[in-house]
mmCIF file of C-alpha atoms in Angstrom:
data_model
loop_
_atom_site.group_PDB
_atom_site.id
_atom_site.type_symbol
_atom_site.label_atom_id
_atom_site.label_comp_id
_atom_site.label_asym_id
_atom_site.label_seq_id
_atom_site.Cartn_x
_atom_site.Cartn_y
_atom_site.Cartn_z
ATOM 1 C CA MET A 1 20.461 11.249 19.431
ATOM 2 C CA ARG A 2 17.314 9.479 18.257
ATOM 3 C CA SER A 3 17.329 5.817 17.420
ATOM 4 C CA ILE A 4 14.984 3.964 15.130
ATOM 5 C CA PHE A 5 13.273 2.771 18.310
ATOM 6 C CA SER A 6 12.309 6.262 19.544
ATOM 7 C CA ARG A 7 8.622 6.992 19.872
ATOM 8 C CA VAL A 8 7.615 9.904 17.710
ATOM 9 C CA LYS A 9 4.329 11.284 16.442
ATOM 10 C CA LEU A 10 4.504 11.425 12.680
ATOM 11 C CA LYS A 11 2.800 13.844 10.352
ATOM 12 C CA PRO A 12 0.918 12.519 7.296
ATOM 13 C CA GLY A 13 3.816 13.154 4.925
ATOM 14 C CA GLN A 14 6.208 11.345 7.236
ATOM 15 C CA LEU A 15 3.861 8.361 7.443
ATOM 16 C CA ARG A 16 3.769 8.244 3.645
ATOM 17 C CA ALA A 17 7.579 8.311 3.532
ATOM 18 C CA VAL A 18 7.712 5.437 6.032
ATOM 19 C CA ALA A 19 5.185 3.545 3.883
ATOM 20 C CA GLU A 20 7.446 3.934 0.837
ATOM 21 C CA ARG A 21 10.466 2.657 2.749
ATOM 22 C CA ARG A 22 8.643 -0.342 4.187
ATOM 23 C CA PHE A 23 7.230 -1.207 0.767
ATOM 24 C CA ALA A 24 10.761 -1.140 -0.638
ATOM 25 C CA ASP A 25 11.794 -3.481 2.196
ATOM 26 C CA ALA A 26 8.898 -5.816 1.371
ATOM 27 C CA GLN A 27 9.918 -5.787 -2.298
ATOM 28 C CA VAL A 28 13.479 -6.807 -1.411
ATOM 29 C CA LEU A 29 12.151 -9.786 0.550
ATOM 30 C CA ARG A 30 9.803 -10.697 -2.293
ATOM 31 C CA GLU A 31 12.565 -10.498 -4.872
ATOM 32 C CA THR A 32 14.505 -13.250 -3.127
ATOM 33 C CA GLY A 33 11.874 -15.593 -4.557
ATOM 34 C CA LYS A 34 12.085 -17.637 -1.364
ATOM 35 C CA SER A 35 9.036 -18.648 0.618
ATOM 36 C CA ALA A 36 11.157 -18.275 3.744
ATOM 37 C CA HIS A 37 10.788 -14.503 3.274
ATOM 38 C CA ALA A 38 7.104 -14.447 2.318
ATOM 39 C CA ASN A 39 5.798 -13.758 5.836
ATOM 40 C CA GLY A 40 8.103 -10.780 6.258
ATOM 41 C CA ALA A 41 7.170 -9.369 2.870
ATOM 42 C CA MET A 42 3.460 -9.694 3.601
ATOM 43 C CA TYR A 43 3.770 -8.244 7.093
ATOM 44 C CA LEU A 44 5.629 -5.197 5.809
ATOM 45 C CA ALA A 45 3.203 -4.713 2.916
ATOM 46 C CA GLY A 46 0.252 -4.707 5.305
ATOM 47 C CA PHE A 47 2.083 -2.205 7.484
ATOM 48 C CA VAL A 48 2.320 0.033 4.405
ATOM 49 C CA ILE A 49 -1.478 0.125 4.224
ATOM 50 C CA GLU A 50 -1.645 0.881 7.953
ATOM 51 C CA CYS A 51 0.695 3.853 7.547
ATOM 52 C CA LEU A 52 -1.224 5.224 4.573
ATOM 53 C CA LEU A 53 -4.606 4.881 6.280
ATOM 54 C CA LYS A 54 -3.278 6.545 9.419
ATOM 55 C CA ALA A 55 -1.929 9.411 7.299
ATOM 56 C CA LYS A 56 -5.441 9.871 5.910
ATOM 57 C CA LEU A 57 -6.895 9.687 9.429
ATOM 58 C CA LEU A 58 -4.522 12.439 10.573
ATOM 59 C CA GLU A 59 -5.538 14.577 7.618
ATOM 60 C CA ARG A 60 -9.240 14.085 8.205
ATOM 61 C CA PHE A 61 -8.943 14.718 11.952
ATOM 62 C CA SER A 62 -6.043 17.161 12.033
ATOM 63 C CA TRP A 63 -6.431 17.825 15.763
ATOM 64 C CA LEU A 64 -4.943 14.349 16.313
ATOM 65 C CA GLN A 65 -1.550 15.701 15.243
ATOM 66 C CA PHE A 66 -1.465 18.326 17.980
ATOM 67 C CA ILE A 67 -3.223 16.867 20.986
ATOM 68 C CA GLY A 68 -1.134 16.021 24.011
ATOM 69 C CA SER A 69 -3.733 14.438 26.261
ATOM 70 C CA VAL A 70 -7.075 12.861 25.466
ATOM 71 C CA GLU A 71 -8.457 12.925 28.993
ATOM 72 C CA GLN A 72 -10.844 15.826 28.311
ATOM 73 C CA ARG A 73 -12.003 14.425 24.969
ATOM 74 C CA THR A 74 -15.232 12.620 24.135
ATOM 75 C CA LYS A 75 -15.364 8.853 23.972
ATOM 76 C CA ASP A 76 -15.361 8.984 20.164
ATOM 77 C CA GLU A 77 -12.373 11.353 20.090
ATOM 78 C CA LYS A 78 -10.492 9.064 22.474
ATOM 79 C CA ARG A 79 -11.221 6.146 20.149
ATOM 80 C CA LEU A 80 -9.923 8.099 17.150
ATOM 81 C CA TRP A 81 -6.736 8.907 19.045
ATOM 82 C CA SER A 82 -6.355 5.257 19.962
ATOM 83 C CA LEU A 83 -6.893 4.166 16.358
ATOM 84 C CA CYS A 84 -4.151 6.514 15.283
ATOM 85 C CA TYR A 85 -1.580 5.871 18.008
ATOM 86 C CA ARG A 86 -2.357 2.528 19.618
ATOM 87 C CA SER A 87 -4.445 0.359 17.325
ATOM 88 C CA HIS A 88 -3.647 -1.678 14.247
ATOM 89 C CA ASP A 89 -7.282 -2.417 13.342
ATOM 90 C CA LEU A 90 -7.272 -1.535 9.660
ATOM 91 C CA ASP A 91 -10.968 -2.325 9.219
ATOM 92 C CA GLU A 92 -11.953 0.155 11.908
ATOM 93 C CA ILE A 93 -9.576 2.820 10.608
ATOM 94 C CA LEU A 94 -11.009 2.378 7.116
ATOM 95 C CA ASP A 95 -14.553 2.728 8.510
ATOM 96 C CA ARG A 96 -13.574 6.237 9.685
ATOM 97 C CA LEU A 97 -12.475 7.198 6.170
ATOM 98 C CA PRO A 98 -15.542 7.167 3.882
ATOM 99 C CA ARG A 99 -13.769 9.362 1.310
ATOM 100 C CA VAL A 100 -11.319 6.543 0.625
ATOM 101 C CA LYS A 101 -14.164 4.363 -0.631
ATOM 102 C CA GLN A 102 -15.539 7.236 -2.706
ATOM 103 C CA SER A 103 -12.107 7.886 -4.211
ATOM 104 C CA LEU A 104 -11.615 4.236 -5.129
ATOM 105 C CA GLU A 105 -15.110 4.019 -6.602
ATOM 106 C CA LYS A 106 -14.394 7.003 -8.849
ATOM 107 C CA ALA A 107 -11.130 5.414 -9.986
ATOM 108 C CA GLU A 108 -12.896 2.353 -11.350
ATOM 109 C CA PRO A 109 -14.822 2.112 -14.601
ATOM 110 C CA MET A 110 -18.590 1.674 -14.479
ATOM 111 C CA GLY A 111 -18.928 1.291 -10.729
ATOM 112 C CA SER A 112 -16.562 -1.658 -10.363
ATOM 113 C CA LEU A 113 -15.516 -2.021 -6.752
ATOM 114 C CA ARG A 114 -12.403 -4.145 -7.358
ATOM 115 C CA LEU A 115 -9.989 -1.664 -5.768
ATOM 116 C CA PHE A 116 -12.187 -1.128 -2.731
ATOM 117 C CA ARG A 117 -12.770 -4.883 -2.357
ATOM 118 C CA ASN A 118 -9.002 -5.415 -2.520
ATOM 119 C CA LEU A 119 -8.506 -2.795 0.176
ATOM 120 C CA LYS A 120 -11.217 -4.324 2.349
ATOM 121 C CA ASN A 121 -9.625 -7.761 1.898
ATOM 122 C CA VAL A 122 -6.166 -6.500 2.825
ATOM 123 C CA CYS A 123 -7.605 -4.689 5.854
ATOM 124 C CA ALA A 124 -9.549 -7.766 6.976
ATOM 125 C CA GLU A 125 -6.687 -10.192 6.402
ATOM 126 C CA TRP A 126 -3.671 -8.315 7.727
ATOM 127 C CA THR A 127 -2.941 -8.090 11.435
ATOM 128 C CA ILE A 128 0.124 -7.412 13.513
ATOM 129 C CA TYR A 129 -0.152 -10.995 14.699
ATOM 130 C CA ALA A 130 1.590 -12.067 11.500
ATOM 131 C CA ARG A 131 4.755 -11.147 13.404
ATOM 132 C CA TYR A 132 4.210 -14.119 15.660
ATOM 133 C CA SER A 133 2.669 -16.600 13.247
ATOM 134 C CA PRO A 134 4.133 -20.096 13.203
ATOM 135 C CA GLN A 135 2.458 -20.542 9.781
ATOM 136 C CA SER A 136 4.482 -19.968 6.646
ATOM 137 C CA ALA A 137 3.129 -18.288 3.539
ATOM 138 C CA LYS A 138 4.361 -19.226 0.096
ATOM 139 C CA ILE A 139 6.158 -16.700 -2.071
ATOM 140 C CA ASN A 140 3.305 -16.738 -4.610
ATOM 141 C CA GLU A 141 0.946 -15.622 -1.815
ATOM 142 C CA ALA A 142 3.347 -12.796 -1.027
ATOM 143 C CA ASP A 143 3.464 -11.879 -4.719
ATOM 144 C CA ASP A 144 -0.325 -11.581 -4.854
ATOM 145 C CA PHE A 145 -0.506 -9.624 -1.607
ATOM 146 C CA LEU A 146 2.243 -7.188 -2.607
ATOM 147 C CA ASP A 147 0.676 -6.668 -6.035
ATOM 148 C CA LYS A 148 -2.569 -5.617 -4.340
ATOM 149 C CA VAL A 149 -0.747 -3.327 -1.928
ATOM 150 C CA LYS A 150 1.294 -1.767 -4.729
ATOM 151 C CA GLU A 151 -1.862 -0.878 -6.641
ATOM 152 C CA LEU A 152 -3.659 0.390 -3.539
ATOM 153 C CA LYS A 153 -0.640 2.436 -2.492
ATOM 154 C CA LYS A 154 -1.091 4.630 -5.577
ATOM 155 C CA TRP A 155 -4.599 5.571 -4.479
ATOM 156 C CA LEU A 156 -3.859 5.983 -0.789
ATOM 157 C CA SER A 157 -0.690 8.074 -1.076
#
């Protein structure tokens, strides 16, 4: 029997399903209206973006879904594998996905880059280290962050 703690390689659709569930979790924390839950809401919302970007990475480099060992791969292929299965560096993952920027640019009127800037900001700001942060965000910060993620989620799903 598998537990929620089992290590599994997920396919793009499964990563998107996980993203939806974690966003729902973040929303529940946000809806408490309590700053005591702001960090958790923001952490989960950033994780949503990680899942969606990794789904796109798996689609762009489909061999990542099927490879068992990376020992015989090039340095760049090993780095891609690491980005997908070991890393949480959203900026670097996004750099490997130029079509995401193109898609967001097309979604905006008259060349506005608001969506892409929001994505870049979320990617630059969010890290897994939020799990350990002794700092406390305010609920209004979580509101802003989740609003950005909610909008971006539509374009990344």
